[in-house]
Amino acid sequence: MTRHPEKIFVLTGAGVSAESGLGTFRDRGGIWARFDPMKLATPEAYAADPDTVLDFYDHRRRGVIAAEPNAAHVALAQAEARLAARGGRLFLCTQNVDDLHERAGSEAVTHMHGELLKARCCACGTVTPWRADLSRADACPACASEGRMRPDVVWFGEMPMRLDVIEAALAEADLFVAVGTSGAVYPAAGYVRQARALGIPTCEINLEPSDNADAFDAAQYGPASEALPRYLADLGL
Ligand code: OAD
């Protein structure tokens, strides 16, 4: 492992926010164990039954607003600042739609699956900060169309966001770290193999071995709030 990496690419998933009380997706009792994603997280579901889809995201948005960052989020924000101070860069790519990385102090967060605290107008494409419940009565602040606002999150069957920026950052990293992600959803799940193909050392930090565990050079298992601060401290961050 690189002892003093200068360009760290960190990929986070739902496990990093689990200890903040936000549910993961595929663990026992997780969100997709209780709800059918095809009925709640696809463009087809939204077209067929927008109220049910909007209700589901209203509930999750309220949960995000009520949650607080945990020690894993804070450790990543500190590492970003410390690495920047010594001329390096921590590129934080998250699959999470919450804002807990930002609230912990991370300056630059790339949300590849979008952000729940933003709404997008299906008519004009404008993205607007949004903390309230969403309903079909809401009008777009930009174009005034009614009934066309949706959460600015990526649904199954849609393209994740900012893939060009993410792949460029991965290509120049000298360490790849995945935290709290099951390795079940692509393209994020493929980044570890892309990193290895580029000769970049890889480490997984997770509660238990992920679906992708055999693809990593190294692993540390435990709750993210403990394992991640320890790991970053070992890197001098
Ligand atoms: P998953 O729910 O698939 O995986 C969460 C991972 O976090 C699992 O491997 C858990 O073992 C681990 N975990 C749970 N608690 C943890 C803790 N306290 N500390 C560390 N690890 C812990 O969530 P993601 O991999 O993020 O996409 O899911 C990827 C995508 O699937 C999500 O972004 C979402 C979902 O469908 C969309 O909605 C587009």
CSV table of C-alpha atoms and ligand atoms in Angstrom, one decimal:
chain,number,residue,atom,x,y,z
A,1,MET,CA,0.0,0.0,0.0
A,2,THR,CA,1.1,3.5,-0.8
A,3,ARG,CA,2.2,5.0,2.6
A,4,HIS,CA,1.6,8.6,1.8
A,5,PRO,CA,-0.9,8.7,-1.0
A,6,GLU,CA,-1.5,12.2,-2.4
A,7,LYS,CA,-4.5,11.6,-4.5
A,8,ILE,CA,-7.1,9.5,-2.8
A,9,PHE,CA,-10.3,8.4,-4.5
A,10,VAL,CA,-13.0,7.6,-1.9
A,11,LEU,CA,-16.3,5.9,-2.9
A,12,THR,CA,-18.9,5.9,-0.3
A,13,GLY,CA,-22.2,4.0,0.0
A,14,ALA,CA,-25.2,3.7,2.3
A,15,GLY,CA,-23.0,2.0,5.0
A,16,VAL,CA,-21.3,5.3,5.7
A,17,SER,CA,-24.6,6.9,6.7
A,18,ALA,CA,-26.0,3.8,8.5
A,19,GLU,CA,-24.8,5.0,11.9
A,20,SER,CA,-26.6,8.3,11.3
A,21,GLY,CA,-29.8,6.3,11.2
A,22,LEU,CA,-30.3,6.3,7.5
A,23,GLY,CA,-31.2,2.9,6.1
A,24,THR,CA,-29.0,0.9,3.8
A,25,PHE,CA,-30.5,-0.9,0.8
A,26,ARG,CA,-29.5,-4.5,0.8
A,27,ASP,CA,-28.9,-5.4,4.4
A,28,ARG,CA,-31.4,-7.5,6.3
A,29,GLY,CA,-34.4,-5.1,6.8
A,30,GLY,CA,-32.8,-2.6,4.3
A,31,ILE,CA,-34.8,-0.3,2.1
A,32,TRP,CA,-34.9,-2.7,-0.9
A,33,ALA,CA,-35.7,-5.6,1.3
A,34,ARG,CA,-38.9,-3.8,2.4
A,35,PHE,CA,-39.9,-2.0,-0.7
A,36,ASP,CA,-39.8,-3.0,-4.4
A,37,PRO,CA,-37.4,-0.6,-6.2
A,38,MET,CA,-39.1,-1.2,-9.5
A,39,LYS,CA,-42.3,0.4,-8.0
A,40,LEU,CA,-40.5,3.3,-6.4
A,41,ALA,CA,-37.2,4.1,-8.1
A,42,THR,CA,-37.7,4.0,-11.8
A,43,PRO,CA,-39.0,6.5,-14.4
A,44,GLU,CA,-41.8,4.0,-15.2
A,45,ALA,CA,-42.9,3.9,-11.6
A,46,TYR,CA,-43.0,7.7,-11.5
A,47,ALA,CA,-45.0,7.9,-14.7
A,48,ALA,CA,-47.5,5.3,-13.5
A,49,ASP,CA,-47.9,6.4,-9.9
A,50,PRO,CA,-46.2,9.7,-9.1
A,51,ASP,CA,-47.9,10.2,-5.7
A,52,THR,CA,-46.5,6.9,-4.4
A,53,VAL,CA,-43.0,7.6,-5.6
A,54,LEU,CA,-43.1,11.2,-4.3
A,55,ASP,CA,-44.4,10.0,-0.9
A,56,PHE,CA,-41.5,7.5,-0.7
A,57,TYR,CA,-38.9,10.2,-1.3
A,58,ASP,CA,-40.7,12.7,1.0
A,59,HIS,CA,-40.3,10.2,3.8
A,60,ARG,CA,-36.6,9.6,3.0
A,61,ARG,CA,-36.0,13.4,2.6
A,62,ARG,CA,-37.5,14.0,6.1
A,63,GLY,CA,-35.1,11.3,7.4
A,64,VAL,CA,-32.1,13.0,5.8
A,65,ILE,CA,-33.0,16.4,7.3
A,66,ALA,CA,-33.4,14.8,10.8
A,67,ALA,CA,-30.1,12.9,10.6
A,68,GLU,CA,-26.7,14.1,11.7
A,69,PRO,CA,-23.3,13.2,10.3
A,70,ASN,CA,-21.3,10.6,12.1
A,71,ALA,CA,-17.6,10.1,12.8
A,72,ALA,CA,-17.0,8.6,9.4
A,73,HIS,CA,-18.3,11.6,7.6
A,74,VAL,CA,-16.2,13.9,9.9
A,75,ALA,CA,-13.1,11.8,9.3
A,76,LEU,CA,-13.4,12.2,5.5
A,77,ALA,CA,-13.9,15.9,5.8
A,78,GLN,CA,-10.8,16.2,7.9
A,79,ALA,CA,-8.8,14.0,5.6
A,80,GLU,CA,-9.9,16.2,2.6
A,81,ALA,CA,-8.6,19.3,4.4
A,82,ARG,CA,-5.4,17.7,5.6
A,83,LEU,CA,-4.5,16.3,2.2
A,84,ALA,CA,-5.2,19.6,0.6
A,85,ALA,CA,-2.9,21.3,3.1
A,86,ARG,CA,-0.1,19.1,2.0
A,87,GLY,CA,-0.8,19.6,-1.7
A,88,GLY,CA,-2.8,16.4,-2.3
A,89,ARG,CA,-6.5,15.8,-3.1
A,90,LEU,CA,-9.2,13.6,-1.7
A,91,PHE,CA,-11.9,13.0,-4.4
A,92,LEU,CA,-15.1,12.1,-2.7
A,93,CYS,CA,-17.5,10.2,-4.9
A,94,THR,CA,-20.7,9.1,-3.1
A,95,GLN,CA,-23.6,7.0,-4.1
A,96,ASN,CA,-25.6,8.5,-1.3
A,97,VAL,CA,-28.3,11.1,-1.9
A,98,ASP,CA,-28.1,12.6,1.6
A,99,ASP,CA,-26.0,15.7,2.5
A,100,LEU,CA,-24.2,14.3,5.5
A,101,HIS,CA,-20.7,14.6,3.9
A,102,GLU,CA,-21.4,18.3,3.2
A,103,ARG,CA,-22.7,18.9,6.7
A,104,ALA,CA,-19.6,17.2,8.2
A,105,GLY,CA,-17.5,19.7,6.3
A,106,SER,CA,-16.5,18.0,3.0
A,107,GLU,CA,-15.9,20.8,0.5
A,108,ALA,CA,-16.2,18.8,-2.8
A,109,VAL,CA,-18.6,15.9,-3.0
A,110,THR,CA,-19.6,14.2,-6.3
A,111,HIS,CA,-23.0,12.7,-5.9
A,112,MET,CA,-23.2,10.1,-8.7
A,113,HIS,CA,-26.8,9.1,-7.7
A,114,GLY,CA,-28.0,12.7,-7.3
A,115,GLU,CA,-29.2,14.6,-4.2
A,116,LEU,CA,-32.5,14.2,-2.3
A,117,LEU,CA,-32.4,17.8,-1.2
A,118,LYS,CA,-32.8,19.0,-4.8
A,119,ALA,CA,-35.7,18.8,-7.2
A,120,ARG,CA,-35.6,18.7,-10.9
A,121,CYS,CA,-38.2,19.9,-13.3
A,122,CYS,CA,-39.0,17.3,-16.0
A,123,ALA,CA,-40.2,20.1,-18.3
A,124,CYS,CA,-37.1,22.5,-18.3
A,125,GLY,CA,-34.5,20.5,-16.5
A,126,THR,CA,-33.8,23.2,-13.9
A,127,VAL,CA,-32.5,21.8,-10.6
A,128,THR,CA,-33.6,23.6,-7.5
A,129,PRO,CA,-32.6,23.2,-3.8
A,130,TRP,CA,-35.7,21.5,-2.2
A,131,ARG,CA,-36.2,20.6,1.5
A,132,ALA,CA,-40.0,20.4,1.6
A,133,ASP,CA,-42.2,17.5,0.6
A,134,LEU,CA,-42.8,17.3,-3.2
A,135,SER,CA,-46.2,17.1,-4.7
A,136,ARG,CA,-47.8,17.3,-8.1
A,137,ALA,CA,-49.2,20.7,-7.2
A,138,ASP,CA,-45.6,22.1,-7.0
A,139,ALA,CA,-44.6,24.4,-9.8
A,140,CYS,CA,-41.1,24.7,-11.1
A,141,PRO,CA,-39.5,28.0,-9.9
A,142,ALA,CA,-37.8,28.5,-13.2
A,143,CYS,CA,-40.5,27.7,-15.9
A,144,ALA,CA,-43.7,27.6,-13.7
A,145,SER,CA,-44.7,24.2,-15.1
A,146,GLU,CA,-46.9,22.4,-12.6
A,147,GLY,CA,-46.8,18.7,-11.7
A,148,ARG,CA,-43.4,18.1,-13.3
A,149,MET,CA,-41.0,18.3,-10.3
A,150,ARG,CA,-39.2,15.1,-9.2
A,151,PRO,CA,-36.4,14.4,-6.8
A,152,ASP,CA,-33.0,15.0,-8.4
A,153,VAL,CA,-31.9,11.4,-7.8
A,154,VAL,CA,-30.9,8.7,-10.2
A,155,TRP,CA,-33.4,6.0,-10.7
A,156,PHE,CA,-32.8,2.4,-12.0
A,157,GLY,CA,-32.5,2.6,-15.8
A,158,GLU,CA,-31.1,6.2,-15.7
A,159,MET,CA,-27.5,7.2,-16.2
A,160,PRO,CA,-25.5,8.1,-13.0
A,161,MET,CA,-24.3,11.7,-12.9
A,162,ARG,CA,-20.8,13.2,-13.5
A,163,LEU,CA,-19.3,10.0,-14.8
A,164,ASP,CA,-16.7,11.9,-16.8
A,165,VAL,CA,-15.4,13.8,-13.8
A,166,ILE,CA,-15.4,10.6,-11.7
A,167,GLU,CA,-13.5,8.5,-14.2
A,168,ALA,CA,-10.9,11.2,-14.7
A,169,ALA,CA,-10.4,11.4,-10.9
A,170,LEU,CA,-10.1,7.7,-10.7
A,171,ALA,CA,-7.5,7.6,-13.4
A,172,GLU,CA,-5.2,10.0,-11.5
A,173,ALA,CA,-5.6,8.5,-8.0
A,174,ASP,CA,-2.9,6.7,-6.1
A,175,LEU,CA,-5.2,5.0,-3.7
A,176,PHE,CA,-8.8,3.8,-4.1
A,177,VAL,CA,-10.9,3.3,-0.9
A,178,ALA,CA,-14.5,2.1,-0.9
A,179,VAL,CA,-16.5,2.6,2.3
A,180,GLY,CA,-19.9,1.1,3.2
A,181,THR,CA,-21.0,-0.1,-0.2
A,182,SER,CA,-22.2,-3.6,-1.1
A,183,GLY,CA,-20.6,-3.5,-4.6
A,184,ALA,CA,-23.9,-4.5,-6.2
A,185,VAL,CA,-24.7,-1.5,-8.3
A,186,TYR,CA,-22.7,-0.5,-11.4
A,187,PRO,CA,-20.9,1.5,-12.5
A,188,ALA,CA,-19.7,2.2,-9.0
A,189,ALA,CA,-19.2,-1.5,-8.3
A,190,GLY,CA,-16.8,-1.6,-11.2
A,191,TYR,CA,-14.4,1.1,-10.0
A,192,VAL,CA,-12.3,-1.2,-7.8
A,193,ARG,CA,-11.5,-3.3,-10.9
A,194,GLN,CA,-10.8,-0.2,-13.0
A,195,ALA,CA,-8.5,1.0,-10.2
A,196,ARG,CA,-6.6,-2.3,-10.1
A,197,ALA,CA,-6.3,-2.3,-13.9
A,198,LEU,CA,-4.6,1.1,-13.5
A,199,GLY,CA,-2.2,-0.3,-10.8
A,200,ILE,CA,-3.9,1.7,-8.0
A,201,PRO,CA,-3.9,0.1,-4.6
A,202,THR,CA,-7.4,-0.6,-3.3
A,203,CYS,CA,-9.0,-1.0,0.1
A,204,GLU,CA,-12.5,-1.8,1.3
A,205,ILE,CA,-13.9,-0.6,4.6
A,206,ASN,CA,-17.1,-2.2,5.4
A,207,LEU,CA,-19.1,-3.9,8.2
A,208,GLU,CA,-18.5,-7.3,6.5
A,209,PRO,CA,-17.0,-8.5,3.2
A,210,SER,CA,-18.9,-6.9,0.3
A,211,ASP,CA,-20.0,-8.7,-2.9
A,212,ASN,CA,-16.8,-7.3,-4.4
A,213,ALA,CA,-14.5,-8.2,-1.5
A,214,ASP,CA,-12.2,-10.4,-3.5
A,215,ALA,CA,-11.4,-7.5,-5.9
A,216,PHE,CA,-9.6,-5.5,-3.2
A,217,ASP,CA,-6.0,-5.7,-2.2
A,218,ALA,CA,-6.8,-4.8,1.4
A,219,ALA,CA,-9.8,-4.6,3.7
A,220,GLN,CA,-10.7,-3.4,7.2
A,221,TYR,CA,-14.0,-4.6,8.6
A,222,GLY,CA,-16.0,-2.9,11.3
A,223,PRO,CA,-18.5,0.0,11.6
A,224,ALA,CA,-17.5,2.9,9.4
A,225,SER,CA,-17.5,5.3,12.3
A,226,GLU,CA,-14.6,3.4,13.8
A,227,ALA,CA,-12.8,1.7,11.0
A,228,LEU,CA,-12.6,4.7,8.7
A,229,PRO,CA,-11.1,7.2,11.2
A,230,ARG,CA,-8.6,4.5,12.2
A,231,TYR,CA,-7.7,3.8,8.6
A,232,LEU,CA,-7.3,7.5,7.7
A,233,ALA,CA,-5.2,8.2,10.9
A,234,ASP,CA,-2.9,5.3,9.8
A,235,LEU,CA,-2.4,7.3,6.6
A,236,GLY,CA,-1.5,10.4,8.6
A,237,LEU,CA,-4.8,11.9,7.8
B,1,OAD,P1,-26.1,-1.2,0.1
B,1,OAD,O1,-27.3,-1.2,1.1
B,1,OAD,O2,-26.3,-2.1,-1.1
B,1,OAD,O3,-24.8,-1.7,0.9
B,1,OAD,C1,-24.5,-1.1,2.1
B,1,OAD,C2,-23.2,-1.7,2.6
B,1,OAD,O4,-22.8,-1.1,3.8
B,1,OAD,C3,-23.3,-3.2,2.9
B,1,OAD,O5,-22.2,-3.9,2.3
B,1,OAD,C4,-23.2,-3.3,4.4
B,1,OAD,O6,-22.6,-4.4,4.9
B,1,OAD,C5,-22.4,-2.0,4.7
B,1,OAD,N1,-22.7,-1.4,6.0
B,1,OAD,C6,-23.8,-1.4,6.8
B,1,OAD,N2,-23.7,-0.7,7.9
B,1,OAD,C7,-22.4,-0.3,7.9
B,1,OAD,C8,-21.6,0.4,8.9
B,1,OAD,N3,-22.1,0.9,10.0
B,1,OAD,N4,-20.3,0.6,8.6
B,1,OAD,C9,-19.8,0.2,7.4
B,1,OAD,N5,-20.4,-0.5,6.5
B,1,OAD,C10,-21.7,-0.8,6.8
B,1,OAD,O7,-25.8,0.3,-0.3
B,1,OAD,P2,-25.0,0.9,-1.5
B,1,OAD,O8,-23.9,0.0,-1.8
B,1,OAD,O9,-24.7,2.3,-1.2
B,1,OAD,O10,-28.9,3.6,-5.7
B,1,OAD,O11,-26.1,0.8,-2.6
B,1,OAD,C11,-25.7,1.3,-3.9
B,1,OAD,C12,-26.9,1.9,-4.5
B,1,OAD,O12,-28.0,1.0,-4.5
B,1,OAD,C13,-27.5,3.1,-3.8
B,1,OAD,O13,-26.9,4.3,-4.1
B,1,OAD,C14,-28.9,3.1,-4.3
B,1,OAD,C15,-29.3,1.7,-4.2
B,1,OAD,O14,-30.2,1.2,-5.1
B,1,OAD,C16,-29.9,4.2,-6.2
B,1,OAD,O15,-31.0,4.4,-5.6
B,1,OAD,C17,-29.7,4.6,-7.7
